CSV table of C-alpha atoms in Angstrom, one decimal:
chain,number,residue,atom,x,y,z
A,1,MET,CA,0.0,-0.1,0.0
A,2,PHE,CA,0.9,3.6,-0.2
A,3,PHE,CA,2.5,5.7,2.3
A,4,HIS,CA,3.7,8.8,2.8
A,5,ILE,CA,7.1,9.3,5.0
A,6,VAL,CA,9.9,11.6,5.6
A,7,LEU,CA,13.3,10.3,4.4
A,8,GLU,CA,16.7,11.7,4.5
A,9,ARG,CA,19.6,11.4,2.3
A,10,ASN,CA,22.9,13.0,1.8
A,11,MET,CA,23.4,14.9,-1.4
A,12,GLN,CA,26.5,15.4,-3.0
A,13,LEU,CA,26.5,18.8,-5.4
A,14,HIS,CA,29.5,19.5,-7.6
A,15,PRO,CA,30.7,23.0,-7.5
A,16,ARG,CA,29.5,24.1,-10.8
A,17,HIS,CA,25.9,23.7,-9.6
A,18,PHE,CA,26.8,26.4,-6.8
A,19,GLY,CA,25.1,30.1,-7.4
A,20,ARG,CA,21.5,31.4,-7.1
A,21,ASN,CA,20.1,28.0,-8.1
A,22,LEU,CA,21.7,25.9,-5.5
A,23,ARG,CA,18.5,24.7,-3.8
A,24,GLU,CA,16.8,24.3,-7.5
A,25,ASN,CA,19.6,22.1,-8.3
A,26,LEU,CA,19.6,20.1,-5.2
A,27,VAL,CA,16.4,19.3,-5.4
A,28,ALA,CA,16.5,18.4,-9.3
A,29,LYS,CA,19.4,16.1,-8.2
A,30,LEU,CA,17.3,14.5,-5.3
A,31,MET,CA,14.2,13.9,-7.7
A,32,LYS,CA,16.7,12.4,-10.2
A,33,ASP,CA,18.3,10.1,-7.8
A,34,VAL,CA,15.7,8.8,-5.9
A,35,GLU,CA,12.2,8.7,-7.6
A,36,GLY,CA,11.9,5.4,-8.8
A,37,THR,CA,14.2,3.7,-6.8
A,38,CYS,CA,13.2,0.8,-4.3
A,39,SER,CA,14.5,-0.5,-0.9
A,40,GLY,CA,13.4,-2.9,1.3
A,41,GLN,CA,12.6,-0.9,4.2
A,42,HIS,CA,10.2,1.5,2.7
A,43,GLY,CA,9.5,0.5,-0.8
A,44,PHE,CA,9.5,1.9,-4.3
A,45,VAL,CA,9.5,5.8,-4.2
A,46,VAL,CA,6.6,6.7,-6.3
A,47,ALA,CA,7.2,10.8,-5.9
A,48,ILE,CA,8.6,13.5,-3.9
A,49,THR,CA,5.9,15.6,-2.8
A,50,GLY,CA,7.9,18.2,-0.8
A,51,ILE,CA,11.2,19.3,0.5
A,52,GLU,CA,11.5,19.4,4.3
A,53,ASN,CA,14.7,20.9,5.2
A,54,ILE,CA,18.2,21.1,3.7
A,55,GLY,CA,20.8,21.3,6.2
A,56,LYS,CA,24.0,23.2,5.9
A,57,GLY,CA,26.5,21.8,3.2
A,58,LEU,CA,29.7,20.3,4.7
A,59,ILE,CA,32.6,20.4,2.1
A,60,ARG,CA,34.4,16.9,1.5
A,61,ASP,CA,38.0,17.1,2.1
A,62,GLY,CA,40.1,16.2,-0.9
A,63,THR,CA,37.4,17.0,-3.4
A,64,GLY,CA,35.3,20.2,-4.1
A,65,PHE,CA,32.1,18.6,-3.4
A,66,VAL,CA,29.7,19.4,-0.7
A,67,SER,CA,27.5,17.1,0.7
A,68,PHE,CA,24.0,18.5,2.1
A,69,PRO,CA,21.7,16.6,4.3
A,70,VAL,CA,18.2,16.8,2.5
A,71,LYS,CA,15.0,15.8,4.5
A,72,TYR,CA,12.3,15.2,1.9
A,73,GLN,CA,8.7,14.2,2.1
A,74,CYS,CA,7.6,11.3,-0.7
A,75,VAL,CA,5.2,9.0,-1.5
A,76,VAL,CA,5.8,5.3,-1.4
A,77,PHE,CA,4.5,2.1,-2.1
A,78,ARG,CA,5.5,-0.8,-0.3
A,79,PRO,CA,3.7,-4.4,-0.2
A,80,PHE,CA,3.2,-6.4,3.1
A,81,LYS,CA,2.9,-9.5,3.8
A,82,GLY,CA,-0.7,-10.3,5.0
A,83,GLU,CA,-1.8,-7.5,2.8
A,84,ILE,CA,-4.8,-7.8,0.4
A,85,LEU,CA,-4.6,-5.8,-3.0
A,86,GLU,CA,-6.1,-6.1,-6.4
A,87,ALA,CA,-3.9,-6.7,-9.2
A,88,VAL,CA,-3.8,-7.1,-13.0
A,89,VAL,CA,-3.0,-10.5,-14.8
A,90,THR,CA,-0.2,-9.9,-17.1
A,91,MET,CA,0.9,-13.5,-18.1
A,92,VAL,CA,-0.3,-16.7,-17.3
A,93,ASN,CA,1.3,-20.4,-17.7
A,94,LYS,CA,1.2,-23.8,-16.1
A,95,MET,CA,3.3,-22.5,-13.2
A,96,GLY,CA,1.1,-20.1,-12.0
A,97,PHE,CA,0.3,-16.2,-13.3
A,98,PHE,CA,1.9,-13.0,-12.9
A,99,ALA,CA,0.1,-9.9,-12.1
A,100,GLU,CA,1.0,-6.3,-11.5
A,101,ALA,CA,-0.1,-3.7,-8.9
A,102,GLY,CA,1.2,-0.5,-9.1
A,103,PRO,CA,5.1,-1.0,-9.7
A,104,VAL,CA,5.0,-4.2,-8.0
A,105,GLN,CA,5.2,-7.6,-9.7
A,106,ILE,CA,3.4,-10.5,-7.9
A,107,PHE,CA,3.5,-14.1,-8.8
A,108,VAL,CA,0.7,-16.7,-7.8
A,109,SER,CA,1.9,-20.2,-7.8
A,110,ASN,CA,-0.8,-23.1,-9.1
A,111,HIS,CA,-0.3,-24.2,-5.8
A,112,LEU,CA,-2.1,-21.3,-4.6
A,113,ILE,CA,-4.5,-21.4,-7.0
A,114,PRO,CA,-7.9,-23.1,-5.8
A,115,ASP,CA,-7.7,-26.8,-6.6
A,116,ASP,CA,-10.8,-26.4,-8.8
A,117,MET,CA,-9.4,-24.3,-11.2
A,118,GLU,CA,-6.9,-25.7,-13.9
A,119,PHE,CA,-4.6,-24.3,-16.4
A,120,GLN,CA,-6.0,-24.3,-20.0
A,121,SER,CA,-3.3,-23.6,-22.6
A,122,GLY,CA,-4.0,-22.1,-26.1
A,123,ASP,CA,-4.0,-18.5,-27.6
A,124,MET,CA,-5.0,-17.2,-24.2
A,125,PRO,CA,-3.6,-19.4,-21.5
A,126,ASN,CA,-6.1,-19.1,-18.7
A,127,TYR,CA,-7.2,-20.9,-15.3
A,128,THR,CA,-10.6,-22.0,-15.4
A,129,THR,CA,-12.9,-23.7,-13.0
A,130,SER,CA,-14.5,-27.1,-14.2
A,131,ASP,CA,-18.1,-25.4,-15.0
A,132,GLY,CA,-16.4,-22.6,-16.6
A,133,SER,CA,-17.8,-19.9,-14.6
A,134,VAL,CA,-14.9,-18.5,-13.3
A,135,LYS,CA,-11.6,-17.9,-15.8
A,136,ILE,CA,-8.4,-15.7,-14.9
A,137,GLN,CA,-6.3,-15.1,-18.4
A,138,LYS,CA,-4.4,-11.8,-19.0
A,139,ASP,CA,-6.1,-8.3,-18.1
A,140,SER,CA,-8.3,-9.8,-15.6
A,141,GLU,CA,-8.6,-8.3,-12.3
A,142,VAL,CA,-7.9,-10.2,-9.3
A,143,ARG,CA,-7.9,-9.9,-5.6
A,144,LEU,CA,-4.9,-11.4,-3.8
A,145,LYS,CA,-3.5,-11.9,-0.6
A,146,ILE,CA,0.6,-11.0,-0.4
A,147,ILE,CA,2.5,-14.0,1.6
A,148,GLY,CA,6.3,-13.2,0.7
A,149,THR,CA,8.0,-10.2,-0.8
A,150,ARG,CA,11.6,-10.1,-2.1
A,151,VAL,CA,13.4,-6.9,-2.7
A,152,ASP,CA,15.9,-6.8,-5.6
A,153,ALA,CA,18.0,-3.8,-6.5
A,154,THR,CA,15.4,-2.1,-8.6
A,155,GLU,CA,12.1,-3.6,-7.9
A,156,ILE,CA,10.1,-5.5,-5.4
A,157,PHE,CA,8.7,-9.1,-6.3
A,158,CYS,CA,5.9,-10.8,-4.1
A,159,ILE,CA,4.5,-14.2,-3.9
A,160,GLY,CA,0.9,-14.3,-3.7
A,161,THR,CA,-2.6,-16.7,-2.8
A,162,ILE,CA,-6.0,-16.7,-4.1
A,163,LYS,CA,-6.9,-19.8,-1.9
A,164,ASP,CA,-8.5,-18.0,0.9
A,165,ASP,CA,-11.8,-16.7,1.4
A,166,PHE,CA,-13.1,-13.7,-0.5
A,167,LEU,CA,-9.9,-13.7,-3.0
A,168,GLY,CA,-9.9,-14.3,-6.8
A,169,VAL,CA,-11.2,-13.0,-9.9
A,170,ILE,CA,-13.2,-9.4,-9.6
A,171,ASN,CA,-13.7,-8.5,-13.2
A,172,ASP,CA,-13.5,-10.8,-16.3
A,173,PRO,CA,-12.1,-8.7,-19.1
A,174,ALA,CA,-13.9,-11.0,-21.5
A,175,SER,CA,-17.5,-10.2,-19.8
A,176,VAL,CA,-16.6,-6.3,-20.2
B,1,MET,CA,35.1,-52.6,5.2
B,2,SER,CA,35.8,-49.3,3.7
B,3,ASP,CA,34.2,-50.5,0.7
B,4,LYS,CA,31.1,-51.4,2.7
B,5,GLY,CA,31.5,-48.1,4.5
B,6,GLY,CA,31.8,-46.3,1.4
B,7,LYS,CA,28.9,-47.9,0.0
B,8,GLY,CA,27.1,-47.5,3.6
B,9,PHE,CA,26.5,-43.8,2.6
B,10,THR,CA,24.0,-43.9,-0.1
B,11,LEU,CA,20.9,-44.5,1.4
B,12,PRO,CA,18.9,-46.6,-1.6
B,13,ASN,CA,22.0,-49.0,-2.1
B,14,GLY,CA,23.0,-49.1,1.5
B,15,LYS,CA,20.0,-51.3,3.1
B,16,GLY,CA,21.7,-54.0,3.1
B,17,VAL,CA,25.1,-53.2,3.4
B,18,LYS,CA,24.4,-50.8,6.2
B,19,SER,CA,22.8,-53.6,8.1
B,20,THR,CA,26.3,-55.7,7.9
B,21,PRO,CA,28.6,-52.9,9.5
B,22,LEU,CA,25.8,-52.9,12.5
B,23,LYS,CA,26.0,-56.4,12.6
B,24,ASP,CA,30.1,-56.6,12.4
B,25,ALA,CA,30.3,-53.9,15.1
B,26,PRO,CA,29.6,-55.7,18.4
B,27,LEU,CA,31.0,-58.8,16.8
B,28,LYS,CA,34.6,-57.1,16.2
B,29,ASP,CA,35.0,-55.1,19.1
B,30,SER,CA,38.9,-55.5,19.0
B,31,SER,CA,38.8,-54.0,15.5
B,32,ALA,CA,40.8,-50.8,14.9
B,33,LYS,CA,39.6,-47.2,16.8
B,34,SER,CA,39.5,-46.1,13.2
B,35,LYS,CA,37.3,-48.7,12.1
B,36,LYS,CA,35.0,-48.4,15.2
B,37,ALA,CA,34.8,-44.9,14.6
B,38,ARG,CA,33.6,-45.5,11.0
B,39,ASN,CA,31.6,-48.2,12.4
B,40,VAL,CA,30.3,-45.8,14.8
B,41,GLN,CA,29.3,-43.2,12.1
B,42,PHE,CA,28.1,-46.0,10.0
B,43,SER,CA,26.1,-47.3,12.9
B,44,SER,CA,24.6,-43.8,13.4
B,45,GLN,CA,23.7,-43.6,10.1
B,46,GLY,CA,23.2,-47.3,9.9
B,47,SER,CA,20.4,-47.4,13.1
B,48,LYS,CA,18.8,-44.8,10.8
B,49,SER,CA,18.8,-46.9,7.7
B,50,ASP,CA,18.5,-50.5,9.3
B,51,LYS,CA,15.1,-49.7,10.5
B,52,SER,CA,14.8,-49.7,6.4
B,53,ALA,CA,11.3,-49.5,5.7
B,54,PRO,CA,10.6,-47.0,8.3
B,55,ALA,CA,13.6,-45.1,7.3
B,56,SER,CA,13.0,-44.8,3.8
B,57,SER,CA,9.4,-44.0,4.7
B,58,LYS,CA,10.8,-41.3,7.3
B,59,ALA,CA,12.9,-40.1,4.4
B,60,ASN,CA,9.9,-40.0,2.2
B,61,SER,CA,7.8,-38.4,5.2
B,62,GLY,CA,10.4,-35.8,5.7
B,63,LYS,CA,10.4,-34.9,2.1
B,64,GLY,CA,6.3,-35.1,1.9
B,65,GLY,CA,6.6,-33.6,5.4
B,66,LYS,CA,8.7,-30.5,4.4
B,67,GLY,CA,5.9,-30.4,1.2
B,68,ASP,CA,3.1,-30.8,3.5
B,69,SER,CA,4.4,-28.2,5.7
B,70,GLY,CA,4.8,-25.8,3.2
B,71,ILE,CA,1.2,-25.7,2.6
B,72,GLY,CA,-0.5,-27.8,5.6
B,73,GLY,CA,1.7,-26.1,7.9
B,74,LYS,CA,0.2,-23.0,6.9
B,75,LYS,CA,-3.2,-24.2,8.2
B,76,GLU,CA,-1.6,-25.1,11.4
B,77,GLN,CA,0.5,-21.5,11.9
B,78,GLU,CA,-1.5,-18.6,12.6
B,79,PRO,CA,-2.8,-16.9,9.5
B,80,LEU,CA,-0.7,-14.0,8.2
B,81,GLN,CA,-1.2,-11.0,9.9
B,82,LEU,CA,-0.8,-7.7,8.3
B,83,LYS,CA,1.9,-5.5,10.8
B,84,VAL,CA,2.8,-2.8,9.0
B,85,GLU,CA,3.5,-0.3,11.8
B,86,ASN,CA,6.5,-2.9,12.9
B,87,GLU,CA,8.0,-2.3,9.8
B,88,LEU,CA,8.0,1.4,8.8
B,89,PRO,CA,9.7,3.9,10.1
B,90,LYS,CA,7.5,6.3,12.9
B,91,GLY,CA,5.9,8.8,11.6
B,92,ALA,CA,4.7,6.9,8.3
B,93,LYS,CA,1.2,7.7,7.0
B,94,CYS,CA,-0.4,5.1,5.6
B,95,LEU,CA,-2.3,6.4,2.4
B,96,MET,CA,-5.5,5.0,0.8
B,97,ASP,CA,-5.1,4.3,-2.5
B,98,CYS,CA,-8.0,7.3,-3.3
B,99,GLU,CA,-5.7,9.7,-1.4
B,100,ALA,CA,-2.7,8.4,-3.1
B,101,ALA,CA,-4.4,9.1,-6.4
B,102,ASP,CA,-5.3,12.7,-5.4
B,103,ILE,CA,-1.7,13.3,-4.6
B,104,LEU,CA,0.0,11.5,-7.8
B,105,GLN,CA,-2.4,13.5,-9.9
B,106,GLY,CA,-1.4,16.8,-8.7
B,107,ILE,CA,2.0,16.1,-9.1
B,108,GLN,CA,1.4,15.0,-12.7
B,109,GLU,CA,-0.3,18.2,-13.4
B,110,GLN,CA,2.8,19.7,-12.2
B,111,MET,CA,5.1,17.9,-14.1
B,112,VAL,CA,3.0,19.1,-17.4
B,113,ILE,CA,4.2,22.6,-16.5
B,114,LEU,CA,7.5,21.5,-15.7
B,115,SER,CA,8.2,19.1,-18.8
B,116,LYS,CA,9.4,22.0,-20.6
B,117,ASP,CA,12.9,20.6,-18.9
B,118,PRO,CA,13.9,17.6,-20.8
B,119,THR,CA,16.1,16.4,-18.1
B,120,ILE,CA,12.9,16.1,-15.6
B,121,LYS,CA,11.2,12.8,-16.3
B,122,LEU,CA,8.9,10.9,-14.5
B,123,PRO,CA,9.8,7.4,-13.5
B,124,VAL,CA,8.1,4.5,-14.8
B,125,SER,CA,6.8,3.4,-11.0
B,126,PHE,CA,5.3,6.6,-10.9
B,127,ASP,CA,2.8,6.3,-14.0
B,128,ARG,CA,2.2,2.5,-12.8
B,129,GLY,CA,1.3,3.6,-9.6
B,130,LEU,CA,-0.9,6.4,-10.7
B,131,GLN,CA,-2.4,3.8,-12.9
B,132,TYR,CA,-3.1,1.5,-9.9
B,133,THR,CA,-4.8,4.3,-7.9
B,134,LYS,CA,-6.7,5.4,-10.6
B,135,LYS,CA,-8.2,2.0,-11.4
B,136,SER,CA,-9.0,1.4,-7.7
B,137,THR,CA,-10.8,4.4,-6.5
B,138,HIS,CA,-14.3,3.7,-5.5
B,139,TYR,CA,-14.7,6.7,-3.7
B,140,THR,CA,-16.3,10.3,-4.5
B,141,ASP,CA,-14.3,11.9,-1.9
B,142,PRO,CA,-11.2,10.6,0.2
B,143,GLU,CA,-11.6,13.0,3.2
B,144,SER,CA,-15.2,11.5,4.3
B,145,VAL,CA,-13.8,7.9,3.7
B,146,ARG,CA,-10.8,8.7,5.8
B,147,ARG,CA,-13.2,10.6,8.4
B,148,VAL,CA,-15.8,7.4,8.5
B,149,LEU,CA,-12.7,4.9,9.1
B,150,GLU,CA,-11.2,7.0,11.8
B,151,ASN,CA,-13.8,6.0,14.0
B,152,LEU,CA,-12.5,2.6,13.9
B,153,LYS,CA,-9.1,3.6,15.2
B,154,THR,CA,-10.8,4.2,18.7
B,155,TYR,CA,-11.9,0.0,18.9
B,156,GLY,CA,-8.0,-0.3,18.4
B,157,VAL,CA,-7.8,-1.0,14.6
B,158,THR,CA,-4.6,-0.2,13.2
B,159,ASP,CA,-3.9,2.4,10.2
B,160,GLY,CA,-2.9,-0.4,8.0
B,161,GLU,CA,-5.9,-2.5,8.4
B,162,ILE,CA,-8.2,0.7,8.1
B,163,CYS,CA,-6.2,1.3,4.6
B,164,VAL,CA,-7.0,-2.0,3.6
B,165,ILE,CA,-10.5,-2.0,4.3
B,166,ALA,CA,-10.4,1.0,2.4
B,167,ASN,CA,-8.9,-0.3,-0.5
B,168,VAL,CA,-10.7,-3.4,-1.0
B,169,TYR,CA,-14.1,-2.4,-0.1
B,170,PRO,CA,-15.6,-5.3,1.2
B,171,GLU,CA,-19.1,-5.7,1.0
B,172,THR,CA,-19.8,-7.4,4.2
B,173,ALA,CA,-18.4,-7.7,7.7
B,174,ASP,CA,-17.6,-11.5,7.2
B,175,GLU,CA,-15.4,-10.2,4.3
B,176,VAL,CA,-14.0,-8.0,6.6
B,177,PHE,CA,-13.0,-10.3,9.2
B,178,ALA,CA,-11.8,-13.0,6.6
B,179,LEU,CA,-9.4,-10.8,5.0
B,180,LEU,CA,-7.9,-9.2,8.1
B,181,PRO,CA,-7.4,-12.4,10.7
B,182,SER,CA,-5.9,-10.1,13.1
B,183,LEU,CA,-9.5,-8.5,13.8
B,184,LYS,CA,-11.2,-11.7,14.3
B,185,ALA,CA,-10.2,-12.3,17.8
B,186,ARG,CA,-12.0,-9.0,18.5
B,187,ARG,CA,-14.7,-9.6,16.1
B,188,ILE,CA,-17.5,-9.6,18.9
B,189,MET,CA,-16.4,-6.1,20.0
B,190,LEU,CA,-16.0,-4.9,16.1
B,191,ASP,CA,-18.7,-6.4,14.4
B,192,ASP,CA,-21.5,-3.2,15.0
B,193,PRO,CA,-18.7,-0.7,14.2
B,194,VAL,CA,-17.3,-2.3,10.9
B,195,ASN,CA,-21.2,-3.2,9.9
B,196,ASP,CA,-21.6,0.9,10.2
B,197,VAL,CA,-18.4,1.8,8.5
B,198,LEU,CA,-19.4,-0.2,5.7
B,199,SER,CA,-22.9,1.1,5.3
B,200,GLU,CA,-21.2,4.7,5.5
B,201,LEU,CA,-18.9,3.7,2.8
B,202,ALA,CA,-21.5,2.5,0.6
B,203,LYS,CA,-23.1,6.0,0.6
B,204,LEU,CA,-19.6,7.4,-0.6
B,205,LYS,CA,-19.2,4.9,-3.3
B,206,LYS,CA,-19.0,6.2,-7.0
B,207,SER,CA,-21.9,5.5,-9.2
B,208,ALA,CA,-20.0,3.0,-11.8
């Protein structure tokens, strides 16, 4: 889910950026460095909403770079174990299906898909119930529960389940 | 002996072979210490496999058990609970998807103005985040939703749980307690407030 938090970072600025636009240059550099990154603790930094405080710059010994401690507010997206969210299916195969919720990829293994749903291969591979009433295919919306997360350098990857109550397909694209 | 010892390490082949070191060990007490040591090692392994059928079934059940505990164990363990506050720095504010949608929309509008500067680009995760929030907005007014759900806080419902309820938009109280097992324990206390909140949210829902 989304959070609004305050983070702090030390920004190094080259002397060529000093001058009357120092603050703007610092903020632009912060946005370039931070937006779109992710970490295990706070997840994806989706957007910076404001700068809370820029501390005094300290000149680094040996170089001309100056280090500014910057406190900024940002919107982050972080998935949690036990969280319920709605994702859009991006790929279906016999091992399970991949879905996307915001910037996060989620994989639901076929072991965590209800037993009455079976994989059907073809042009549009899908999981269907025996009576054909419920189908999971590309672009279906499903409600799933996150049961595990893994953080990479650039992305967060989750494992989910639809085997519990009130989880599963919300919207069948075929019927839309 | 060493050959037998060597064979003794392989489980499927060693059933017959392993039994011989065990039988040998008590008879040949005068054998060299190294052999005894080997025998001790083998006997410890031999004892496991000497109960040959149970051992193989133990091995299988071990593997099966692991497989089962992967799935069945989850049934025995407590259901996964959402514990947001423990993992995030203090001062983090949970945002409902509708609130996040407003914020991100505002930022995107600003970016349209700033986009004259070609070096400033919005990252891919921003676009995906914005699309996701737009898709999942059920409500007309995020502030009223927040006010309605704040009532639940007095009953000890955490911020994270409130946000999940808002994002998922459950239709019945049963759904709420099924999706948030951490609230099940206090169901008696929470049943009425949750029902009230759900009826209020229904009024705030966007007409599709």
